Coordinates of C-alpha atoms in Angstrom, one line a residue:
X1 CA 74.2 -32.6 11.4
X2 CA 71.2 -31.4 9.2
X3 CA 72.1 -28.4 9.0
X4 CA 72.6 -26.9 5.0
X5 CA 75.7 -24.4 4.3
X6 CA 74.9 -23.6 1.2
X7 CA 71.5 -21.8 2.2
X8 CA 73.8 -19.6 4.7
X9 CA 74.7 -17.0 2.3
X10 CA 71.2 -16.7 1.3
X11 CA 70.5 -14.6 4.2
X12 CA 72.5 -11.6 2.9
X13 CA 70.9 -10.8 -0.3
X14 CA 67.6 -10.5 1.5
X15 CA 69.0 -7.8 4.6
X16 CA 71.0 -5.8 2.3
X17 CA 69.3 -6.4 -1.3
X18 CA 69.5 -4.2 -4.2
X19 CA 66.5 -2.0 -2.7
X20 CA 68.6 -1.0 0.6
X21 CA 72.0 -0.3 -1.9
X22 CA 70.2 1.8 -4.1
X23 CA 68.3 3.5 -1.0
X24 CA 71.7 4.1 0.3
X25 CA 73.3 5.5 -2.4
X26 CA 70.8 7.5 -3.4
X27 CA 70.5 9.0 0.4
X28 CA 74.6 9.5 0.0
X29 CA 74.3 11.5 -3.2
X30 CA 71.8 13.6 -1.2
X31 CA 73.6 14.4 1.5
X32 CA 76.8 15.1 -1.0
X33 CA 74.9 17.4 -2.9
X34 CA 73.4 19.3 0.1
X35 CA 77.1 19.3 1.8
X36 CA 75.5 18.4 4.5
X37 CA 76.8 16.8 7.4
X38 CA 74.0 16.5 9.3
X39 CA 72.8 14.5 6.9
X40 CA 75.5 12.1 6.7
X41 CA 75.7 12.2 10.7
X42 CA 71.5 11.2 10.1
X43 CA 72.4 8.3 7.4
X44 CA 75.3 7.0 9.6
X45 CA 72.7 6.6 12.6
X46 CA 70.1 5.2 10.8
X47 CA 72.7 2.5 9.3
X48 CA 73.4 1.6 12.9
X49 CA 70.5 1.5 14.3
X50 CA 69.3 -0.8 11.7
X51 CA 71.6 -3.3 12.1
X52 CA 71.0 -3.4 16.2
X53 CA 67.5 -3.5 15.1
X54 CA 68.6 -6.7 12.6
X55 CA 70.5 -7.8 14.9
X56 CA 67.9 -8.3 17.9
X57 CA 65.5 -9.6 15.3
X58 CA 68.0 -12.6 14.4
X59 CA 69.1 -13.3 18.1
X60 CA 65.2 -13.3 19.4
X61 CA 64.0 -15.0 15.6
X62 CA 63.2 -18.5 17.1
X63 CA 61.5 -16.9 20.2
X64 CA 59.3 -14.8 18.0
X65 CA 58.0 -17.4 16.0
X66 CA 57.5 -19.1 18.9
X67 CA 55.0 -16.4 19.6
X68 CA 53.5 -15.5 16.5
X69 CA 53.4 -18.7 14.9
X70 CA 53.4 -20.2 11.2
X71 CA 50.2 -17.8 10.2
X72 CA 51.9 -14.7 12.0
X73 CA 55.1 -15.5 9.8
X74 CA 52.8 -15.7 6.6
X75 CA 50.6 -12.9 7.4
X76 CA 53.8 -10.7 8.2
X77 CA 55.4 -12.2 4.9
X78 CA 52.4 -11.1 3.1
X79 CA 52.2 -7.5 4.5
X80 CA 56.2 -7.2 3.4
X81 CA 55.3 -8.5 -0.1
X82 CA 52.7 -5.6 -0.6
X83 CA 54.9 -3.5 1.3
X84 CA 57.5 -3.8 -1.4
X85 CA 55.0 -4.3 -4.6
X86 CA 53.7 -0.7 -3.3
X87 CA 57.5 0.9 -3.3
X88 CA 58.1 -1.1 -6.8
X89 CA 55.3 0.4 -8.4
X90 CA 55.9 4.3 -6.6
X91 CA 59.7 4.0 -8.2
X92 CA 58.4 3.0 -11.5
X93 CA 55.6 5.5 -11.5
X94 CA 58.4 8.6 -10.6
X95 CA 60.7 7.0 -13.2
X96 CA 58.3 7.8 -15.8
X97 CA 57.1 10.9 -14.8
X98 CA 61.0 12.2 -14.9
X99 CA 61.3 10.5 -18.3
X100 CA 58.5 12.3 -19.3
X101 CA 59.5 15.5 -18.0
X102 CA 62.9 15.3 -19.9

């Protein structure tokens, strides 16, 4: 088999990475400091219907690229990267306006 176990537990990091446990927790204290349950209810849902959404995207994966090919999988790749450069710089922007503030 050609198959490499040690890149298996690569896959983790990048579904839930520090972005998505920090998005959660903050999203948690929220709803903790709102007591609202509706709130939490809303979290829980979104939580589950990410991972059905993740969880179609892994089972389909080699039938997508089959559609969108190797460019579709760099231009998609591309758009995440500036997807995340854009939140990166937002959070660091409204971390120094509240150090400011203080």
């Amino acid at each position: 088999s050609d198959v490499n176990v040690a890149l298996v537990p690569l896959g983790t990091p990048l579904l839930a990475g520090p972005g998505a446990i920090v998005a959660t927790i903050i999203f948690v204290k929220q709803a903790n400091s709102a007591n609202s349950t509706a709130m939490m209810f809303a979290l829980f849902i979104a939580i589950i219907v990410l991972h059905i959404f993740l969880a179609l995207v892994l089972s389909y994966s080699t039938r997508i690229i089959k559609i969108i090919k190797k460019s579709g999988v760099t231009l998609i790749a591309r758009i995440a990267g500036l997807l995340l450069a854009a939140i990166a710089v937002q959070m660091i922007a409204d971390s120094v306006r509240a150090f400011i503030s203080v």
